[in-house]
Amino acid sequence: MTGVKDLMHKVTHIRSPSGSRPTSPTAQPTSPTGSRPSSTISPAPSADGTASPRPTAPAEDMTPRMKENGELETKSEVKKRVAAEKKEKLKQEKEAARLKKEAAEKAAREAADVDYSADKYGKLPLVQSTERTGIVRTQFVNLSEANVGQDVTFRARLQTSRAQGAKMVFLVFRQQNHTIQALVQVEPELVSKKMVRFAESINPESIVLVEGTVQKPLEPVKSCTVQDAEIKIKTLRIISEAPNLLPFSMADALRPADSAEGATVALDTRLDNRILDLRTITNQSIFKMSSGVCNLFREYLNSQGFVEIHTPKLQGAATESGSSVFKVSYFKGNAYLAQSPQLAKQMCIAADMEKVYEIAPVFRAEDSNTHRHMTEFMGLDMEMAFEEHYHEVMETIDGMLKSIFAGLKQRYADDIAVVQKQFPHEDFTFLDETLVLHYTDAIKLLQEAGVQQGTPPAPIGDHDDMSTSTEKALGVIVKEKYKTDYYIIDKFPIALRPFYTMPDPTNPLLSNSYDFFMRGEEILSGAQRLHDAPMLEERMRAVGINPDDMKSYVDGFRLGAPPHAGGGIGLERVVMLFLKLNNIRRASLFPRDPKRLEP
Amino acid sequence: MTGVKDLMHKVTHIRSPSGSRPTSPTAQPTSPTGSRPSSTISPAPSADGTASPRPTAPAEDMTPRMKENGELETKSEVKKRVAAEKKEKLKQEKEAARLKKEAAEKAAREAADVDYSADKYGKLPLVQSTERTGIVRTQFVNLSEANVGQDVTFRARLQTSRAQGAKMVFLVFRQQNHTIQALVQVEPELVSKKMVRFAESINPESIVLVEGTVQKPLEPVKSCTVQDAEIKIKTLRIISEAPNLLPFSMADALRPADSAEGATVALDTRLDNRILDLRTITNQSIFKMSSGVCNLFREYLNSQGFVEIHTPKLQGAATESGSSVFKVSYFKGNAYLAQSPQLAKQMCIAADMEKVYEIAPVFRAEDSNTHRHMTEFMGLDMEMAFEEHYHEVMETIDGMLKSIFAGLKQRYADDIAVVQKQFPHEDFTFLDETLVLHYTDAIKLLQEAGVQQGTPPAPIGDHDDMSTSTEKALGVIVKEKYKTDYYIIDKFPIALRPFYTMPDPTNPLLSNSYDFFMRGEEILSGAQRLHDAPMLEERMRAVGINPDDMKSYVDGFRLGAPPHAGGGIGLERVVMLFLKLNNIRRASLFPRDPKRLEP
């Protein structure tokens, strides 16, 4: 068995000499190559390096892997997995040998046939920008019964193929998160048996260029997103060929994690082969929505007069403390990666920018291996000068978040439905008037429900910090009582907040700060900040920070600054919690954690 | 003389006991404190550490500084500067002493006066969010003659004050890039002499809360952005106080670099005190426009079906070569900062995302100390699958850039005018149909004009790289001949482009690549990429890169990828060149270069 890379080397790329290269869709294609089993091979998440362009582990890899819940496999789980992997590998090898033999026999049998459609299929030469025919390429999203009878040309991925006898093959083509059924059927002088066999032999995930006619299917195609139209194929050519064996099939990749209907793909396997994984319609929808969150965030804040800023990620000093920061070699010295734009965005307020936001990566050198931590994630930060009360800002943030939730539901209803098939969940609910709980009232709810935390478990004190599981318990209580997945907790104990937080004017134990929650998990933390330099310096010294170490920051307030407040959302958390993806890595294109820097 | 920090410590912050704190605008203010010279002190860029919250250098700092042109000062220039700085310091100290004496005398003279407006001015207690009166705060941008007679309340910076006799003082207030004139005039039972003196004594750059009446000025106020209305002040209170002496005055900061009319502020001094510098109306306009460029970029690409992506800046390997990369300590190993999203955005194309863009910081560990290089800047990147020809993508980029230029001119005409006062320049010109020059034709233009480059200077060969000064010379030739500041050069020699560039199909010495220029400087570099894995590997080996070192990237193409092309703009370059700011640091909030990591 050969690795994908080697297979790819054997693929012949016909390139004509410079200047005489035929490239239009009607150019003479090269003869069909390769063969493929007529049924889709859907190996379970395989540890077989030879079948994977990015092997996740050798066949006998006894290293414990991370499971869905963030824990490592136990020894016995590892043994079980390795045994299963070995068995699967043997099975695949046998199957591949059998199929190869069959294909060779078939090819021999039919070598004598006359092929009257030899110019209608095959492999195209490399697209090197030689010509522009301007022929319009159709998008599936625009196709329906209304187009029946029309001739169309399109580029798409082949998702699956299924032969029906020797004279017909059904194909499913995919463009991002839209799929359509097509068929190649023997027809005298138009479609030869060889063309049908070629269609059947194309490796799934290859990119093809198709000409065909839109027709009405015999019955609605339930397995495709376009259900009331299908394509009768006239020409079929390969633009870019996928390998014979993929790390996993699209069908497996689309099954919910707990599916009983077939193999599923482990998260680590997906992330190791992220490019393939990202092609599922689920992921196409997730990242369309992730893009949507950013657009909605900006649209709302732009409408409120905010200005977008870009602050440096390279810092001269390791600031803000709390989380650890990454150290960077910077010419002959060192720099540090910003763990948030906190200081810089406040400096923009001191610089009269009034209302600012930033969407940028933030970096955390924390060795946290959980479902909700990454070392690099996207911060959607905002900061705003206010006139009288920090609730002006809290209400702006609330308006922004509600606008995001409503916008997602309105613009991405189809995508939410797609994701729900793989990640079943109740629709995200929020109230027109957001629930704002005083911190002490939130604690009271927990106390009344008998929630305990710590080791050994104990009742929660009025000014105690809430653990992640306590926060989740509160989410359940709130959902039950107030029918909402979204709420605010206001007035956190000052001891739990960073040094730059403004104390409450009436209770010195509390502060003018708030957290925003989705489904019982915190997505935004914010507060009124200290805008008075002497007070800020006093607080810094109290927590052991030398104000001179953050001179530029403190200087901003010495030069006069307006009262201000703000906050920051984690983009991936919002997407994960809105869609209940259960692991933050699923909301990041190429996630980074203490153990993963690739791909 | 006391440092600003110490001065600030002496400021009394009156805080009433919890629960009984008066905070509404009508609350009893504390008595006026401090005195200020009646004429504005506008020190030249001062090396006097005591006068600056962020001293740029001690009085005798003999370290050569960077000049406007990116070169360091010569020894004699340093001596000259230090001497001037000493003289200036002495002058300032004398002036300060004189003014202090005068103020003390005045205060003594007038101590016996009755103050009937004691409750109408002074310093407000710290804004700690105690109360919400809901009184609407006015924005200058909405004020004009139409509002005459109305009572208004607003928060603003005091920009300047100018006494006219003992009974009247003119103030200029600023809100971001809008200014308005106001006056405090003695009036029996309403405005006392003491209140006028208080108004005169407020340090410029302090933030104040003002109640007043809009009235028509005697003549249009040419020095303010609101020219047909002024404010007659009824109450005047300090929200946040600026120090007695600033690193430089707003008036100096607003003068063009070559102004003969008064002191100007050196770039390094500005950057050392960036928060103060950013408050100039020029900078407020520059960064509003910078935010506008990003909005226009996204609006255009969103309308073309693009999706926003966020790719990791932490990379497992130092890739792409060419520019150097920063090394990061990553737990027990190392990571590297992405020098562009090139590889990741192409991987998104292989993952079927079709049309993607990203706005994110990029990092370059190049020790380049020029007017156009920074170690961290904002990349506006895009990548797009195409059907037949990379010109589909080149035209999309062209459409996007023209939409940015047109949008800036349309939405930011006032801001462009503001910036032009400090940075005089001809309006940026571009054609409806963009000029596209073939590389060899561009070279021909240079050859015909007799442009030479290199040491010793020599005529330019057909496939030679163009130096920065050659590119500028071409910009002048093109402007002369085609009347445009914006054009494209297509078909660069393959030898000058990165390994992932698609060769030209007819001339093996050329490539399917392009650069976009503004005023003779490159702002975008892009190309059709190699989407065929074997071809890509061949090119990697040819330039000495082991394909295994960039496995995730190459794997994407092994799994089948559509033909695609793209490019990336440098945000700060676009802003710098559109507004002719002459130094890229002026287009970055907090610029980073080999010598600067602060503020």
mmCIF file of N, CA and C in Angstrom, chain B residues 244-337:
data_model
loop_
_atom_site.group_PDB
_atom_site.id
_atom_site.type_symbol
_atom_site.label_atom_id
_atom_site.label_comp_id
_atom_site.label_asym_id
_atom_site.label_seq_id
_atom_site.Cartn_x
_atom_site.Cartn_y
_atom_site.Cartn_z
ATOM 1 N N ASN B 244 0.056 70.662 34.513
ATOM 2 C CA ASN B 244 0.376 72.059 34.270
ATOM 3 C C ASN B 244 1.188 72.236 32.992
ATOM 4 N N LEU B 245 2.156 71.377 32.802
ATOM 5 C CA LEU B 245 2.989 71.455 31.602
ATOM 6 C C LEU B 245 2.845 70.165 30.798
ATOM 7 N N LEU B 246 2.649 70.322 29.505
ATOM 8 C CA LEU B 246 2.525 69.159 28.631
ATOM 9 C C LEU B 246 3.828 68.949 27.859
ATOM 10 N N PRO B 247 4.046 67.736 27.365
ATOM 11 C CA PRO B 247 5.250 67.493 26.572
ATOM 12 C C PRO B 247 5.325 68.419 25.356
ATOM 13 N N PHE B 248 4.176 68.753 24.794
ATOM 14 C CA PHE B 248 4.123 69.752 23.720
ATOM 15 C C PHE B 248 2.694 70.284 23.654
ATOM 16 N N SER B 249 2.518 71.419 23.011
ATOM 17 C CA SER B 249 1.175 71.996 22.929
ATOM 18 C C SER B 249 0.476 71.488 21.679
ATOM 19 N N MET B 250 -0.849 71.499 21.697
ATOM 20 C CA MET B 250 -1.627 71.090 20.523
ATOM 21 C C MET B 250 -1.311 71.997 19.336
ATOM 22 N N ALA B 251 -1.078 73.285 19.608
ATOM 23 C CA ALA B 251 -0.798 74.219 18.509
ATOM 24 C C ALA B 251 0.486 73.821 17.781
ATOM 25 N N ASP B 252 1.530 73.507 18.552
ATOM 26 C CA ASP B 252 2.779 73.067 17.925
ATOM 27 C C ASP B 252 2.580 71.752 17.178
ATOM 28 N N ALA B 253 1.809 70.851 17.809
ATOM 29 C CA ALA B 253 1.624 69.522 17.229
ATOM 30 C C ALA B 253 0.874 69.585 15.911
ATOM 31 N N LEU B 254 0.144 70.664 15.693
ATOM 32 C CA LEU B 254 -0.668 70.763 14.471
ATOM 33 C C LEU B 254 0.073 71.421 13.309
ATOM 34 N N ARG B 255 1.244 72.007 13.595
ATOM 35 C CA ARG B 255 1.968 72.690 12.509
ATOM 36 C C ARG B 255 2.628 71.711 11.564
ATOM 37 N N PRO B 256 2.598 72.024 10.248
ATOM 38 C CA PRO B 256 3.319 71.174 9.290
ATOM 39 C C PRO B 256 4.805 71.132 9.643
ATOM 40 N N ALA B 257 5.459 70.040 9.287
ATOM 41 C CA ALA B 257 6.847 69.819 9.690
ATOM 42 C C ALA B 257 7.773 70.959 9.274
ATOM 43 N N ASP B 258 7.508 71.601 8.119
ATOM 44 C CA ASP B 258 8.424 72.636 7.629
ATOM 45 C C ASP B 258 7.875 74.036 7.880
ATOM 46 N N SER B 259 6.985 74.142 8.862
ATOM 47 C CA SER B 259 6.343 75.428 9.122
ATOM 48 C C SER B 259 7.365 76.470 9.588
ATOM 49 N N ALA B 260 7.189 77.699 9.114
ATOM 50 C CA ALA B 260 8.062 78.783 9.543
ATOM 51 C C ALA B 260 7.368 79.607 10.623
ATOM 52 N N GLU B 261 6.122 79.264 10.934
ATOM 53 C CA GLU B 261 5.300 80.103 11.810
ATOM 54 C C GLU B 261 5.430 79.801 13.297
ATOM 55 N N GLY B 262 6.171 78.760 13.649
ATOM 56 C CA GLY B 262 6.293 78.459 15.066
ATOM 57 C C GLY B 262 6.943 77.105 15.253
ATOM 58 N N ALA B 263 7.036 76.711 16.529
ATOM 59 C CA ALA B 263 7.689 75.449 16.857
ATOM 60 C C ALA B 263 6.897 74.276 16.273
ATOM 61 N N THR B 264 7.598 73.226 15.925
ATOM 62 C CA THR B 264 6.952 71.995 15.485
ATOM 63 C C THR B 264 7.433 70.866 16.388
ATOM 64 N N VAL B 265 6.823 69.711 16.246
ATOM 65 C CA VAL B 265 7.159 68.604 17.144
ATOM 66 C C VAL B 265 7.755 67.458 16.325
ATOM 67 N N ALA B 266 8.930 66.989 16.748
ATOM 68 C CA ALA B 266 9.608 65.910 16.020
ATOM 69 C C ALA B 266 8.835 64.600 16.163
ATOM 70 N N LEU B 267 8.983 63.741 15.150
ATOM 71 C CA LEU B 267 8.231 62.487 15.136
ATOM 72 C C LEU B 267 8.515 61.642 16.369
ATOM 73 N N ASP B 268 9.790 61.546 16.750
ATOM 74 C CA ASP B 268 10.129 60.723 17.916
ATOM 75 C C ASP B 268 9.470 61.247 19.191
ATOM 76 N N THR B 269 9.448 62.567 19.339
ATOM 77 C CA THR B 269 8.800 63.164 20.514
ATOM 78 C C THR B 269 7.315 62.838 20.514
ATOM 79 N N ARG B 270 6.717 62.923 19.328
ATOM 80 C CA ARG B 270 5.301 62.574 19.211
ATOM 81 C C ARG B 270 5.068 61.125 19.633
ATOM 82 N N LEU B 271 5.904 60.228 19.091
ATOM 83 C CA LEU B 271 5.681 58.798 19.347
ATOM 84 C C LEU B 271 5.946 58.448 20.804
ATOM 85 N N ASP B 272 6.902 59.150 21.422
ATOM 86 C CA ASP B 272 7.156 58.914 22.849
ATOM 87 C C ASP B 272 5.961 59.356 23.690
ATOM 88 N N ASN B 273 5.248 60.351 23.212
ATOM 89 C CA ASN B 273 4.067 60.869 23.922
ATOM 90 C C ASN B 273 2.838 60.661 23.044
ATOM 91 N N ARG B 274 2.691 59.438 22.569
ATOM 92 C CA ARG B 274 1.726 59.166 21.514
ATOM 93 C C ARG B 274 0.288 59.468 21.928
ATOM 94 N N ILE B 275 -0.050 59.265 23.202
ATOM 95 C CA ILE B 275 -1.436 59.497 23.622
ATOM 96 C C ILE B 275 -1.808 60.956 23.415
ATOM 97 N N LEU B 276 -0.896 61.853 23.796
ATOM 98 C CA LEU B 276 -1.151 63.281 23.591
ATOM 99 C C LEU B 276 -1.200 63.583 22.088
ATOM 100 N N ASP B 277 -0.230 63.033 21.363
ATOM 101 C CA ASP B 277 -0.128 63.275 19.921
ATOM 102 C C ASP B 277 -1.390 62.826 19.179
ATOM 103 N N LEU B 278 -1.931 61.668 19.602
ATOM 104 C CA LEU B 278 -3.116 61.124 18.905
ATOM 105 C C LEU B 278 -4.339 62.026 19.063
ATOM 106 N N ARG B 279 -4.288 62.949 20.025
ATOM 107 C CA ARG B 279 -5.450 63.813 20.244
ATOM 108 C C ARG B 279 -5.574 64.938 19.216
ATOM 109 N N THR B 280 -4.530 65.191 18.424
ATOM 110 C CA THR B 280 -4.648 66.276 17.441
ATOM 111 C C THR B 280 -5.765 65.948 16.464
ATOM 112 N N ILE B 281 -6.413 66.995 15.946
ATOM 113 C CA ILE B 281 -7.496 66.735 14.994
ATOM 114 C C ILE B 281 -6.955 66.005 13.775
ATOM 115 N N THR B 282 -5.685 66.250 13.428
ATOM 116 C CA THR B 282 -5.087 65.537 12.292
ATOM 117 C C THR B 282 -5.092 64.035 12.557
ATOM 118 N N ASN B 283 -4.597 63.644 13.726
ATOM 119 C CA ASN B 283 -4.539 62.217 14.023
ATOM 120 C C ASN B 283 -5.927 61.605 14.199
ATOM 121 N N GLN B 284 -6.844 62.360 14.785
ATOM 122 C CA GLN B 284 -8.205 61.833 14.901
ATOM 123 C C GLN B 284 -8.742 61.509 13.509
ATOM 124 N N SER B 285 -8.446 62.379 12.550
ATOM 125 C CA SER B 285 -8.918 62.140 11.186
ATOM 126 C C SER B 285 -8.183 60.976 10.529
ATOM 127 N N ILE B 286 -6.873 60.899 10.745
ATOM 128 C CA ILE B 286 -6.097 59.806 10.143
ATOM 129 C C ILE B 286 -6.658 58.459 10.596
ATOM 130 N N PHE B 287 -6.954 58.326 11.890
ATOM 131 C CA PHE B 287 -7.365 57.006 12.364
ATOM 132 C C PHE B 287 -8.846 56.720 12.138
ATOM 133 N N LYS B 288 -9.629 57.780 11.967
ATOM 134 C CA LYS B 288 -10.990 57.546 11.473
ATOM 135 C C LYS B 288 -10.907 56.966 10.053
ATOM 136 N N MET B 289 -9.999 57.502 9.252
ATOM 137 C CA MET B 289 -9.876 57.028 7.871
ATOM 138 C C MET B 289 -9.277 55.627 7.809
ATOM 139 N N SER B 290 -8.362 55.349 8.730
ATOM 140 C CA SER B 290 -7.784 54.004 8.791
ATOM 141 C C SER B 290 -8.887 52.984 9.075
ATOM 142 N N SER B 291 -9.758 53.310 10.016
ATOM 143 C CA SER B 291 -10.917 52.470 10.308
ATOM 144 C C SER B 291 -11.805 52.369 9.068
ATOM 145 N N GLY B 292 -11.914 53.480 8.347
ATOM 146 C CA GLY B 292 -12.717 53.490 7.124
ATOM 147 C C GLY B 292 -12.174 52.579 6.044
ATOM 148 N N VAL B 293 -10.846 52.514 5.905
ATOM 149 C CA VAL B 293 -10.248 51.634 4.893
ATOM 150 C C VAL B 293 -10.667 50.186 5.157
ATOM 151 N N CYS B 294 -10.613 49.776 6.433
ATOM 152 C CA CYS B 294 -10.987 48.398 6.775
ATOM 153 C C CYS B 294 -12.465 48.154 6.480
ATOM 154 N N ASN B 295 -13.322 49.105 6.835
ATOM 155 C CA ASN B 295 -14.747 48.939 6.551
ATOM 156 C C ASN B 295 -15.006 48.837 5.054
ATOM 157 N N LEU B 296 -14.342 49.686 4.276
ATOM 158 C CA LEU B 296 -14.562 49.677 2.823
ATOM 159 C C LEU B 296 -14.040 48.374 2.205
ATOM 160 N N PHE B 297 -12.910 47.908 2.692
ATOM 161 C CA PHE B 297 -12.328 46.633 2.242
ATOM 162 C C PHE B 297 -13.335 45.508 2.456
ATOM 163 N N ARG B 298 -13.888 45.445 3.681
ATOM 164 C CA ARG B 298 -14.822 44.366 4.001
ATOM 165 C C ARG B 298 -16.138 44.520 3.244
ATOM 166 N N GLU B 299 -16.640 45.751 3.190
ATOM 167 C CA GLU B 299 -17.920 45.961 2.501
ATOM 168 C C GLU B 299 -17.837 45.456 1.065
ATOM 169 N N TYR B 300 -16.737 45.794 0.378
ATOM 170 C CA TYR B 300 -16.628 45.377 -1.017
ATOM 171 C C TYR B 300 -16.535 43.854 -1.120
ATOM 172 N N LEU B 301 -15.671 43.268 -0.322
ATOM 173 C CA LEU B 301 -15.467 41.817 -0.425
ATOM 174 C C LEU B 301 -16.702 41.053 0.058
ATOM 175 N N ASN B 302 -17.363 41.531 1.112
ATOM 176 C CA ASN B 302 -18.616 40.889 1.534
ATOM 177 C C ASN B 302 -19.622 40.886 0.388
ATOM 178 N N SER B 303 -19.683 41.995 -0.337
ATOM 179 C CA SER B 303 -20.652 42.091 -1.442
ATOM 180 C C SER B 303 -20.306 41.112 -2.565
ATOM 181 N N GLN B 304 -19.058 40.635 -2.589
ATOM 182 C CA GLN B 304 -18.625 39.680 -3.611
ATOM 183 C C GLN B 304 -18.653 38.245 -3.080
ATOM 184 N N GLY B 305 -19.260 38.037 -1.926
ATOM 185 C CA GLY B 305 -19.401 36.676 -1.395
ATOM 186 C C GLY B 305 -18.197 36.157 -0.630
ATOM 187 N N PHE B 306 -17.311 37.046 -0.202
ATOM 188 C CA PHE B 306 -16.149 36.604 0.589
ATOM 189 C C PHE B 306 -16.573 36.299 2.028
ATOM 190 N N VAL B 307 -15.773 35.471 2.682
ATOM 191 C CA VAL B 307 -15.976 35.139 4.090
ATOM 192 C C VAL B 307 -14.728 35.569 4.852
ATOM 193 N N GLU B 308 -14.923 36.148 6.033
ATOM 194 C CA GLU B 308 -13.785 36.561 6.848
ATOM 195 C C GLU B 308 -13.204 35.356 7.582
ATOM 196 N N ILE B 309 -11.886 35.239 7.581
ATOM 197 C CA ILE B 309 -11.237 34.148 8.315
ATOM 198 C C ILE B 309 -10.278 34.713 9.361
ATOM 199 N N HIS B 310 -9.936 33.866 10.323
ATOM 200 C CA HIS B 310 -8.937 34.225 11.326
ATOM 201 C C HIS B 310 -7.969 33.054 11.419
ATOM 202 N N THR B 311 -6.749 33.276 10.983
ATOM 203 C CA THR B 311 -5.777 32.186 10.974
ATOM 204 C C THR B 311 -4.727 32.435 12.057
ATOM 205 N N PRO B 312 -4.121 31.354 12.561
ATOM 206 C CA PRO B 312 -3.243 31.508 13.726
ATOM 207 C C PRO B 312 -1.955 32.254 13.404
ATOM 208 N N LYS B 313 -1.553 33.090 14.337
ATOM 209 C CA LYS B 313 -0.287 33.819 14.200
ATOM 210 C C LYS B 313 0.865 32.999 14.780
ATOM 211 N N LEU B 314 0.535 32.054 15.659
ATOM 212 C CA LEU B 314 1.557 31.159 16.203
ATOM 213 C C LEU B 314 1.705 29.968 15.262
ATOM 214 N N GLN B 315 2.908 29.773 14.755
ATOM 215 C CA GLN B 315 3.164 28.706 13.791
ATOM 216 C C GLN B 315 4.151 27.708 14.376
ATOM 217 N N GLY B 316 3.999 26.451 13.975
ATOM 218 C CA GLY B 316 4.903 25.416 14.456
ATOM 219 C C GLY B 316 6.289 25.488 13.848
ATOM 220 N N ALA B 317 6.398 26.098 12.672
ATOM 221 C CA ALA B 317 7.703 26.160 11.994
ATOM 222 C C ALA B 317 7.882 27.546 11.381
ATOM 223 N N ALA B 318 9.149 27.913 11.185
ATOM 224 C CA ALA B 318 9.456 29.191 10.532
ATOM 225 C C ALA B 318 9.314 28.983 9.036
ATOM 226 N N THR B 319 8.220 29.462 8.460
ATOM 227 C CA THR B 319 7.920 29.131 7.076
ATOM 228 C C THR B 319 8.101 30.298 6.131
ATOM 229 N N GLU B 320 7.846 30.046 4.875
ATOM 230 C CA GLU B 320 7.795 31.038 3.808
ATOM 231 C C GLU B 320 9.155 31.653 3.483
ATOM 232 N N SER B 321 10.077 31.631 4.427
ATOM 233 C CA SER B 321 11.420 32.198 4.259
ATOM 234 C C SER B 321 11.365 33.613 3.723
ATOM 235 N N GLY B 322 12.480 34.068 3.153
ATOM 236 C CA GLY B 322 12.503 35.444 2.665
ATOM 237 C C GLY B 322 12.692 36.383 3.831
ATOM 238 N N SER B 323 11.583 36.863 4.379
ATOM 239 C CA SER B 323 11.682 37.715 5.556
ATOM 240 C C SER B 323 11.991 36.847 6.769
ATOM 241 N N SER B 324 12.619 37.423 7.735
ATOM 242 C CA SER B 324 12.906 36.686 8.961
ATOM 243 C C SER B 324 11.661 36.646 9.833
ATOM 244 N N VAL B 325 11.588 35.644 10.669
ATOM 245 C CA VAL B 325 10.434 35.502 11.550
ATOM 246 C C VAL B 325 10.872 35.605 13.012
ATOM 247 N N PHE B 326 9.953 36.051 13.860
ATOM 248 C CA PHE B 326 10.223 36.142 15.294
ATOM 249 C C PHE B 326 10.005 34.780 15.945
ATOM 250 N N LYS B 327 10.911 34.423 16.838
ATOM 251 C CA LYS B 327 10.805 33.157 17.563
ATOM 252 C C LYS B 327 10.122 33.395 18.912
ATOM 253 N N VAL B 328 9.224 32.491 19.267
ATOM 254 C CA VAL B 328 8.460 32.610 20.513
ATOM 255 C C VAL B 328 8.743 31.391 21.391
ATOM 256 N N SER B 329 8.975 31.601 22.681
ATOM 257 C CA SER B 329 9.078 30.454 23.601
ATOM 258 C C SER B 329 7.680 29.905 23.822
ATOM 259 N N TYR B 330 7.490 28.644 23.464
ATOM 260 C CA TYR B 330 6.151 28.049 23.526
ATOM 261 C C TYR B 330 6.195 26.837 24.438
ATOM 262 N N PHE B 331 5.868 27.015 25.713
ATOM 263 C CA PHE B 331 5.970 25.949 26.704
ATOM 264 C C PHE B 331 7.384 25.364 26.640
ATOM 265 N N LYS B 332 7.526 24.062 26.360
ATOM 266 C CA LYS B 332 8.890 23.536 26.379
ATOM 267 C C LYS B 332 9.577 23.635 25.019
ATOM 268 N N GLY B 333 8.861 24.139 23.998
ATOM 269 C CA GLY B 333 9.462 24.248 22.670
ATOM 270 C C GLY B 333 9.441 25.671 22.164
ATOM 271 N N ASN B 334 9.429 25.804 20.828
ATOM 272 C CA ASN B 334 9.370 27.122 20.210
ATOM 273 C C ASN B 334 8.213 27.204 19.231
ATOM 274 N N ALA B 335 7.750 28.420 19.037
ATOM 275 C CA ALA B 335 6.806 28.695 17.957
ATOM 276 C C ALA B 335 7.360 29.889 17.193
ATOM 277 N N TYR B 336 6.708 30.251 16.103
ATOM 278 C CA TYR B 336 7.165 31.364 15.286
ATOM 279 C C TYR B 336 5.960 32.219 14.919
ATOM 280 N N LEU B 337 6.169 33.521 14.844
ATOM 281 C CA LEU B 337 5.060 34.412 14.494
ATOM 282 C C LEU B 337 4.878 34.455 12.974
#
